[in-house]
Amino acid sequence: MKTTDPATDRGLGADTPSLPAALTVIPEPAPPAPPRWRRFLVAVLVLALVWAVLTEFQPDAWVFGGPAVIAGSVLLALLPASPGWRLSPGGALAFALWFAVQSVRGAVDVAWRAVLPALPLRPGFRHHPLRLPHGAPRVMFVNTITLLPGTLSAEIAGDEVIVHMLDTRADLDADLAALEARIAALFALPQS
Amino acid sequence: MTSFLGGILVVLLASVLGGLVRVFRGPGAADRLMAAQLFGTAAVAMLLILSQVMAMPALLDVAMVFALLAAVTLVAFVALSARGRPQ
Amino acid sequence: MTPLELIAGALIALGAVFFIAGTVGVLRFPDIFCRLHALTKADGLGLGLVALGVGLLAASPGAVVRIALVWFFVVVASATCSHLIARHALERARRERS
């Protein structure tokens, strides 16, 4: 059995996968974090738009919404800035389509395993190195793992993510390398 | 259509009742809290359908509050249990 | 019954099937990690299908945007929350062994 138990084995277990050559994101300084005033303005714009749509553009609603938008934006600007990022429109569209298909596959897979009388599971944990840059790409990566078929991100330990798998016989490295490449395209990261 | 959607609501209610069984069995606090996440998602689905059945668009706002509160509840639980941990 | 209603009804019914499958998984799967898989993936798609169906029936464009926002919040929150629960369970298991 090629599974490790992170409850006893943190860090580099015997099972640490070797790096597949599928993706290497060329290390490049991330775009600088946007200045505070710009983050504030963007937040005001986005939140005001959401509020306007939610209230179907009723002017009365701004009595409550206006202060709430300002307060939310101030809080956001006070939070520590994360590294900047930019999206590639084409990558985003491709990612959305791919993600929709994968999440349907993931749900059908887990639904089958749940209702089949034999309960076909071979659960276990695996480590996977985090190769995407800090900030939005990494957050996106860890969150998306959970919605892919058979994988669930359980913990981030340094530069590794501990993934729980419903069936440890599946090719985790290939699946996650594909996801990394998609996210690198989504954030317009240079890849070799 | 209305009676059909009513039937769907009963099915969703049954899935929530199944989640209650998990709350009784546990065994851990996390298992029970996970059931709360199930209730949140199912409640949102039921409210979306109810807004259509009862022709009450305001129920969509209730669904949104449920969606956000379920998340806040979980984060509060995890944060509080982390605080009680010896470092 | 219009064709649109038929499609919407089918989507909503399929969504309910995924909710049931999710609950079956939460009850049958052996540990909390496997149960989290069932919860996030099956219920997430179940809600997505219900939202799509109700969105087709919705009267106003405002309602459609609201339904889409609700679905978006739930999916993002449930992925993050299941990560938090899994991490909590792992840390607890570690503490109990040491």
CSV table of C-alpha atoms in Angstrom, one decimal:
chain,number,residue,atom,x,y,z
A,1,MET,CA,0.0,0.0,0.0
A,2,LYS,CA,1.5,3.3,-1.1
A,3,THR,CA,-0.3,5.5,1.4
A,4,THR,CA,1.0,7.6,4.2
A,5,ASP,CA,-0.8,8.6,7.3
A,6,PRO,CA,-0.2,12.3,7.9
A,7,ALA,CA,-1.6,11.9,11.4
A,8,THR,CA,1.8,10.4,12.3
A,9,ASP,CA,3.9,11.4,9.3
A,10,ARG,CA,4.0,15.1,8.7
A,11,GLY,CA,6.5,16.5,6.3
A,12,LEU,CA,8.4,14.4,3.8
A,13,GLY,CA,7.0,10.9,4.0
A,14,ALA,CA,8.3,7.9,2.1
A,15,ASP,CA,5.6,8.6,-0.4
A,16,THR,CA,6.5,12.1,-1.5
A,17,PRO,CA,5.9,11.9,-5.2
A,18,SER,CA,8.8,12.7,-7.5
A,19,LEU,CA,8.1,15.7,-9.6
A,20,PRO,CA,6.5,14.9,-13.0
A,21,ALA,CA,8.0,16.9,-15.7
A,22,ALA,CA,4.6,18.1,-16.9
A,23,LEU,CA,4.8,21.6,-15.6
A,24,THR,CA,7.4,24.0,-14.4
A,25,VAL,CA,6.3,27.5,-13.7
A,26,ILE,CA,9.2,29.7,-14.4
A,27,PRO,CA,9.9,31.6,-11.2
A,28,GLU,CA,9.4,35.2,-11.9
A,29,PRO,CA,8.6,38.0,-9.4
A,30,ALA,CA,4.8,38.2,-9.0
A,31,PRO,CA,3.3,41.5,-10.1
A,32,PRO,CA,3.5,43.9,-7.1
A,33,ALA,CA,0.5,44.0,-4.8
A,34,PRO,CA,-1.7,46.9,-5.8
A,35,PRO,CA,-1.5,50.0,-3.5
A,36,ARG,CA,-4.1,50.3,-0.7
A,37,TRP,CA,-6.1,53.1,-2.4
A,38,ARG,CA,-6.5,51.0,-5.5
A,39,ARG,CA,-7.7,48.0,-3.6
A,40,PHE,CA,-10.2,50.2,-1.8
A,41,LEU,CA,-11.5,51.7,-5.1
A,42,VAL,CA,-11.8,48.3,-6.8
A,43,ALA,CA,-13.7,46.9,-3.7
A,44,VAL,CA,-16.1,49.9,-3.7
A,45,LEU,CA,-16.8,49.3,-7.4
A,46,VAL,CA,-17.4,45.6,-7.1
A,47,LEU,CA,-19.4,45.7,-3.9
A,48,ALA,CA,-21.6,48.6,-5.2
A,49,LEU,CA,-22.3,46.7,-8.4
A,50,VAL,CA,-23.3,43.6,-6.4
A,51,TRP,CA,-25.5,45.7,-4.2
A,52,ALA,CA,-27.1,47.5,-7.1
A,53,VAL,CA,-28.0,44.2,-8.8
A,54,LEU,CA,-29.2,42.6,-5.6
A,55,THR,CA,-31.6,45.5,-4.9
A,56,GLU,CA,-32.6,45.8,-8.5
A,57,PHE,CA,-31.3,49.4,-8.7
A,58,GLN,CA,-33.8,50.7,-6.1
A,59,PRO,CA,-32.4,54.1,-4.9
A,60,ASP,CA,-33.8,53.7,-1.4
A,61,ALA,CA,-31.6,50.7,-0.8
A,62,TRP,CA,-28.4,52.8,-0.8
A,63,VAL,CA,-29.3,54.2,2.6
A,64,PHE,CA,-28.2,50.9,4.0
A,65,GLY,CA,-26.0,49.7,1.1
A,66,GLY,CA,-23.8,52.8,0.8
A,67,PRO,CA,-22.3,52.6,4.4
A,68,ALA,CA,-22.0,48.8,4.1
A,69,VAL,CA,-20.1,49.1,0.8
A,70,ILE,CA,-17.7,51.7,2.4
A,71,ALA,CA,-17.3,49.7,5.6
A,72,GLY,CA,-16.5,46.5,3.7
A,73,SER,CA,-14.0,48.2,1.4
A,74,VAL,CA,-12.2,49.8,4.3
A,75,LEU,CA,-11.9,46.4,6.0
A,76,LEU,CA,-10.5,44.9,2.8
A,77,ALA,CA,-8.0,47.7,2.4
A,78,LEU,CA,-6.8,47.2,6.0
A,79,LEU,CA,-6.1,43.5,5.4
A,80,PRO,CA,-2.5,42.7,4.5
A,81,ALA,CA,-2.0,42.8,0.7
A,82,SER,CA,-1.5,39.5,-1.1
A,83,PRO,CA,0.8,39.2,-4.1
A,84,GLY,CA,-0.8,40.8,-7.3
A,85,TRP,CA,-2.1,38.6,-10.1
A,86,ARG,CA,-3.7,39.0,-13.5
A,87,LEU,CA,-6.2,36.8,-15.3
A,88,SER,CA,-5.9,35.7,-18.9
A,89,PRO,CA,-9.4,35.9,-20.5
A,90,GLY,CA,-8.9,32.9,-22.8
A,91,GLY,CA,-7.4,30.9,-19.9
A,92,ALA,CA,-10.4,31.8,-17.7
A,93,LEU,CA,-12.9,30.7,-20.2
A,94,ALA,CA,-11.1,27.4,-20.8
A,95,PHE,CA,-10.7,26.9,-17.1
A,96,ALA,CA,-14.4,27.5,-16.5
A,97,LEU,CA,-15.5,24.9,-19.1
A,98,TRP,CA,-12.9,22.4,-17.9
A,99,PHE,CA,-13.9,23.0,-14.3
A,100,ALA,CA,-17.6,22.5,-15.0
A,101,VAL,CA,-16.9,19.1,-16.7
A,102,GLN,CA,-14.5,18.0,-13.9
A,103,SER,CA,-16.9,18.9,-11.1
A,104,VAL,CA,-19.7,17.0,-12.7
A,105,ARG,CA,-17.4,14.0,-13.1
A,106,GLY,CA,-16.3,14.4,-9.5
A,107,ALA,CA,-19.9,14.4,-8.3
A,108,VAL,CA,-21.0,11.5,-10.4
A,109,ASP,CA,-17.9,9.5,-9.2
A,110,VAL,CA,-18.6,10.1,-5.5
A,111,ALA,CA,-22.4,9.5,-6.0
A,112,TRP,CA,-21.7,6.1,-7.5
A,113,ARG,CA,-19.3,5.1,-4.8
A,114,ALA,CA,-21.9,6.1,-2.2
A,115,VAL,CA,-24.8,4.1,-3.7
A,116,LEU,CA,-23.0,0.9,-4.9
A,117,PRO,CA,-23.5,-1.9,-2.4
A,118,ALA,CA,-19.8,-2.8,-2.4
A,119,LEU,CA,-18.8,0.7,-1.4
A,120,PRO,CA,-15.7,0.9,-3.6
A,121,LEU,CA,-13.2,3.0,-1.6
A,122,ARG,CA,-9.5,2.7,-1.0
A,123,PRO,CA,-9.0,6.0,0.9
A,124,GLY,CA,-5.7,7.4,1.9
A,125,PHE,CA,-3.5,10.5,2.0
A,126,ARG,CA,-0.8,11.7,-0.4
A,127,HIS,CA,1.6,14.6,-0.3
A,128,HIS,CA,1.9,16.9,-3.3
A,129,PRO,CA,4.4,19.7,-3.7
A,130,LEU,CA,3.0,23.2,-4.2
A,131,ARG,CA,4.7,24.6,-7.3
A,132,LEU,CA,2.4,27.5,-8.1
A,133,PRO,CA,3.3,30.9,-6.8
A,134,HIS,CA,1.9,32.2,-3.5
A,135,GLY,CA,-1.3,34.1,-3.4
A,136,ALA,CA,-4.3,33.7,-5.7
A,137,PRO,CA,-2.9,30.8,-7.9
A,138,ARG,CA,-2.1,28.7,-4.9
A,139,VAL,CA,-5.5,29.4,-3.2
A,140,MET,CA,-7.3,28.6,-6.4
A,141,PHE,CA,-5.3,25.3,-6.7
A,142,VAL,CA,-6.0,24.1,-3.2
A,143,ASN,CA,-9.7,24.9,-3.4
A,144,THR,CA,-10.2,23.3,-6.8
A,145,ILE,CA,-8.5,20.1,-5.8
A,146,THR,CA,-11.5,19.5,-3.5
A,147,LEU,CA,-14.0,19.6,-6.4
A,148,LEU,CA,-12.0,17.3,-8.7
A,149,PRO,CA,-12.9,13.6,-8.9
A,150,GLY,CA,-11.8,11.7,-5.9
A,151,THR,CA,-9.5,14.3,-4.3
A,152,LEU,CA,-9.9,16.6,-1.3
A,153,SER,CA,-7.3,19.1,-0.1
A,154,ALA,CA,-6.9,18.3,3.6
A,155,GLU,CA,-4.0,20.5,4.8
A,156,ILE,CA,-1.3,22.8,3.7
A,157,ALA,CA,2.0,21.9,5.3
A,158,GLY,CA,4.7,24.3,4.2
A,159,ASP,CA,5.2,23.9,0.5
A,160,GLU,CA,3.1,20.8,0.3
A,161,VAL,CA,-0.5,20.1,0.2
A,162,ILE,CA,-1.9,16.9,1.9
A,163,VAL,CA,-4.5,15.4,-0.4
A,164,HIS,CA,-7.1,12.9,0.7
A,165,MET,CA,-8.0,10.4,-2.0
A,166,LEU,CA,-11.1,8.2,-2.3
A,167,ASP,CA,-9.0,5.7,-4.3
A,168,THR,CA,-5.3,5.9,-3.8
A,169,ARG,CA,-4.7,3.8,-7.0
A,170,ALA,CA,-5.7,6.9,-9.1
A,171,ASP,CA,-2.9,8.8,-10.7
A,172,LEU,CA,-2.8,11.8,-8.5
A,173,ASP,CA,0.3,13.4,-9.9
A,174,ALA,CA,-1.0,13.4,-13.4
A,175,ASP,CA,-4.4,14.9,-12.4
A,176,LEU,CA,-2.8,17.6,-10.3
A,177,ALA,CA,-0.2,18.4,-12.9
A,178,ALA,CA,-3.1,19.0,-15.4
A,179,LEU,CA,-4.8,21.2,-12.8
A,180,GLU,CA,-1.6,23.2,-12.3
A,181,ALA,CA,-1.2,23.7,-16.0
A,182,ARG,CA,-4.8,25.0,-16.2
A,183,ILE,CA,-4.3,27.4,-13.3
A,184,ALA,CA,-1.0,28.6,-14.8
A,185,ALA,CA,-2.9,29.4,-18.0
A,186,LEU,CA,-5.8,31.0,-16.0
A,187,PHE,CA,-3.4,33.4,-14.3
A,188,ALA,CA,-1.3,33.9,-17.4
A,189,LEU,CA,1.8,32.5,-15.7
A,190,PRO,CA,4.8,31.7,-18.0
A,191,GLN,CA,5.4,28.0,-18.3
A,192,SER,CA,8.0,25.9,-19.9
B,1,MET,CA,-45.5,21.9,-11.8
B,2,THR,CA,-46.2,23.1,-8.2
B,3,SER,CA,-47.0,19.6,-6.9
B,4,PHE,CA,-43.9,18.2,-8.7
B,5,LEU,CA,-41.7,20.8,-7.0
B,6,GLY,CA,-43.5,20.0,-3.7
B,7,GLY,CA,-42.4,16.4,-4.2
B,8,ILE,CA,-38.8,17.5,-4.8
B,9,LEU,CA,-39.0,19.5,-1.5
B,10,VAL,CA,-40.0,16.3,0.3
B,11,VAL,CA,-37.0,14.5,-1.2
B,12,LEU,CA,-34.6,17.3,-0.1
B,13,LEU,CA,-36.1,17.2,3.3
B,14,ALA,CA,-35.4,13.4,3.4
B,15,SER,CA,-31.7,14.2,2.6
B,16,VAL,CA,-31.6,16.6,5.5
B,17,LEU,CA,-33.2,13.9,7.8
B,18,GLY,CA,-30.4,11.6,6.7
B,19,GLY,CA,-27.9,14.3,7.8
B,20,LEU,CA,-29.6,14.4,11.2
B,21,VAL,CA,-28.7,10.7,11.6
B,22,ARG,CA,-25.1,11.7,11.2
B,23,VAL,CA,-25.5,14.3,13.9
B,24,PHE,CA,-26.7,11.6,16.3
B,25,ARG,CA,-24.0,9.1,15.4
B,26,GLY,CA,-21.1,11.6,15.4
B,27,PRO,CA,-18.6,10.4,16.4
B,28,GLY,CA,-16.6,13.6,16.5
B,29,ALA,CA,-17.6,17.3,16.7
B,30,ALA,CA,-16.3,17.7,13.2
B,31,ASP,CA,-18.7,15.0,11.8
B,32,ARG,CA,-21.6,16.8,13.4
B,33,LEU,CA,-20.5,20.1,12.1
B,34,MET,CA,-20.2,18.6,8.6
B,35,ALA,CA,-23.8,17.8,8.9
B,36,ALA,CA,-24.5,21.5,9.5
B,37,GLN,CA,-22.9,22.2,6.1
B,38,LEU,CA,-25.2,19.6,4.6
B,39,PHE,CA,-28.2,21.4,6.2
B,40,GLY,CA,-27.0,24.7,4.8
B,41,THR,CA,-26.7,23.5,1.2
B,42,ALA,CA,-30.0,21.6,1.3
B,43,ALA,CA,-31.7,24.6,2.9
B,44,VAL,CA,-30.5,26.8,0.2
B,45,ALA,CA,-31.8,24.4,-2.5
B,46,MET,CA,-35.1,24.2,-0.8
B,47,LEU,CA,-35.4,28.0,-0.5
B,48,LEU,CA,-34.6,28.4,-4.2
B,49,ILE,CA,-37.4,26.0,-5.0
B,50,LEU,CA,-39.8,27.5,-2.5
B,51,SER,CA,-39.2,31.0,-4.0
B,52,GLN,CA,-40.6,29.5,-7.2
B,53,VAL,CA,-43.4,27.5,-5.7
B,54,MET,CA,-44.7,30.4,-3.5
B,55,ALA,CA,-43.8,33.1,-6.1
B,56,MET,CA,-41.8,34.9,-3.3
B,57,PRO,CA,-38.6,36.3,-4.8
B,58,ALA,CA,-37.6,37.5,-1.3
B,59,LEU,CA,-36.9,33.9,-0.4
B,60,LEU,CA,-33.8,34.2,-2.7
B,61,ASP,CA,-32.4,36.7,-0.2
B,62,VAL,CA,-33.1,34.3,2.6
B,63,ALA,CA,-31.3,31.6,0.7
B,64,MET,CA,-28.3,34.0,0.3
B,65,VAL,CA,-28.2,34.6,4.1
B,66,PHE,CA,-28.3,30.9,4.7
B,67,ALA,CA,-25.4,30.3,2.2
B,68,LEU,CA,-23.3,32.9,4.0
B,69,LEU,CA,-24.2,32.0,7.5
B,70,ALA,CA,-23.4,28.3,7.0
B,71,ALA,CA,-19.9,29.3,6.0
B,72,VAL,CA,-19.5,31.7,8.9
B,73,THR,CA,-20.7,29.1,11.4
B,74,LEU,CA,-18.1,26.6,10.2
B,75,VAL,CA,-15.2,29.1,10.2
B,76,ALA,CA,-16.2,30.2,13.7
B,77,PHE,CA,-16.2,26.5,14.9
B,78,VAL,CA,-12.8,25.8,13.5
B,79,ALA,CA,-11.4,29.1,14.8
B,80,LEU,CA,-12.7,28.6,18.3
B,81,SER,CA,-11.5,25.0,18.5
B,82,ALA,CA,-8.1,26.1,17.3
B,83,ARG,CA,-8.0,28.7,20.1
B,84,GLY,CA,-8.6,26.1,22.8
B,85,ARG,CA,-5.6,24.1,21.5
B,86,PRO,CA,-2.3,24.0,23.5
B,87,GLN,CA,0.3,25.5,21.2
C,1,MET,CA,-46.4,22.2,-19.4
C,2,THR,CA,-44.0,24.1,-21.7
C,3,PRO,CA,-40.7,22.5,-22.9
C,4,LEU,CA,-38.8,25.0,-20.7
C,5,GLU,CA,-40.7,23.8,-17.6
C,6,LEU,CA,-39.9,20.2,-18.6
C,7,ILE,CA,-36.2,20.9,-18.8
C,8,ALA,CA,-36.3,22.9,-15.6
C,9,GLY,CA,-38.2,20.1,-13.8
C,10,ALA,CA,-35.7,17.5,-15.1
C,11,LEU,CA,-32.7,19.5,-13.9
C,12,ILE,CA,-34.3,20.1,-10.4
C,13,ALA,CA,-35.1,16.4,-10.1
C,14,LEU,CA,-31.6,15.4,-11.1
C,15,GLY,CA,-30.3,17.8,-8.5
C,16,ALA,CA,-32.4,16.2,-5.8
C,17,VAL,CA,-30.9,12.8,-6.8
C,18,PHE,CA,-27.4,14.2,-6.2
C,19,PHE,CA,-28.5,15.5,-2.8
C,20,ILE,CA,-29.8,12.0,-1.8
C,21,ALA,CA,-26.5,10.4,-3.1
C,22,GLY,CA,-24.6,13.0,-1.0
C,23,THR,CA,-26.5,12.1,2.1
C,24,VAL,CA,-26.1,8.4,1.4
C,25,GLY,CA,-22.4,9.0,1.2
C,26,VAL,CA,-22.3,11.0,4.4
C,27,LEU,CA,-24.1,8.1,6.1
C,28,ARG,CA,-22.2,5.1,4.5
C,29,PHE,CA,-18.6,6.3,4.1
C,30,PRO,CA,-16.3,5.1,6.8
C,31,ASP,CA,-14.5,8.2,7.9
C,32,ILE,CA,-14.9,12.0,8.0
C,33,PHE,CA,-12.6,12.6,5.0
C,34,CYS,CA,-14.6,10.3,2.7
C,35,ARG,CA,-17.8,11.9,4.0
C,36,LEU,CA,-16.5,15.3,3.1
C,37,HIS,CA,-15.9,14.2,-0.5
C,38,ALA,CA,-19.6,13.1,-0.7
C,39,LEU,CA,-20.8,16.4,0.9
C,40,THR,CA,-18.8,18.9,-1.1
C,41,LYS,CA,-19.0,17.3,-4.6
C,42,ALA,CA,-22.5,15.7,-4.7
C,43,ASP,CA,-24.3,18.4,-2.8
C,44,GLY,CA,-22.4,21.1,-4.7
C,45,LEU,CA,-23.6,19.7,-8.1
C,46,GLY,CA,-27.1,19.0,-6.7
C,47,LEU,CA,-27.4,22.7,-5.8
C,48,GLY,CA,-26.0,23.7,-9.1
C,49,LEU,CA,-28.6,21.7,-11.0
C,50,VAL,CA,-31.4,23.0,-8.8
C,51,ALA,CA,-30.2,26.5,-9.2
C,52,LEU,CA,-30.0,26.0,-13.0
C,53,GLY,CA,-33.6,24.7,-13.0
C,54,VAL,CA,-35.0,27.4,-10.8
C,55,GLY,CA,-33.1,30.0,-12.9
C,56,LEU,CA,-34.9,28.8,-16.0
C,57,LEU,CA,-38.2,29.3,-14.3
C,58,ALA,CA,-37.3,32.6,-12.7
C,59,ALA,CA,-39.4,35.6,-13.7
C,60,SER,CA,-36.9,38.4,-13.6
C,61,PRO,CA,-33.2,38.8,-14.7
C,62,GLY,CA,-32.6,40.1,-11.1
C,63,ALA,CA,-33.7,36.8,-9.7
C,64,VAL,CA,-31.4,34.9,-12.1
C,65,VAL,CA,-28.4,37.0,-11.0
C,66,ARG,CA,-29.3,36.4,-7.3
C,67,ILE,CA,-29.6,32.6,-7.9
C,68,ALA,CA,-26.2,32.6,-9.6
C,69,LEU,CA,-24.7,34.5,-6.7
C,70,VAL,CA,-26.2,32.1,-4.1
C,71,TRP,CA,-24.7,29.1,-6.0
C,72,PHE,CA,-21.3,30.8,-6.3
C,73,PHE,CA,-21.2,31.6,-2.6
C,74,VAL,CA,-22.1,28.0,-1.6
C,75,VAL,CA,-19.6,26.4,-3.9
C,76,VAL,CA,-16.7,28.6,-2.9
C,77,ALA,CA,-17.6,28.4,0.8
C,78,SER,CA,-18.1,24.6,0.8
C,79,ALA,CA,-14.7,23.9,-0.8
C,80,THR,CA,-13.0,26.1,1.8
C,81,CYS,CA,-15.1,24.8,4.7
C,82,SER,CA,-14.4,21.2,3.8
C,83,HIS,CA,-10.7,22.0,3.8
C,84,LEU,CA,-11.0,23.6,7.2
C,85,ILE,CA,-12.9,20.6,8.6
C,86,ALA,CA,-10.4,18.1,7.1
C,87,ARG,CA,-7.5,20.1,8.6
C,88,HIS,CA,-9.3,20.2,12.0
C,89,ALA,CA,-9.8,16.4,11.9
C,90,LEU,CA,-6.2,15.8,11.0
C,91,GLU,CA,-4.9,18.0,13.8
C,92,ARG,CA,-7.2,16.3,16.2
C,93,ALA,CA,-6.0,12.9,15.2
C,94,ARG,CA,-2.4,14.0,15.6
C,95,ARG,CA,-3.0,15.4,19.0
C,96,GLU,CA,-4.7,12.2,20.2
C,97,ARG,CA,-1.8,10.1,19.1
C,98,SER,CA,0.9,12.2,20.8
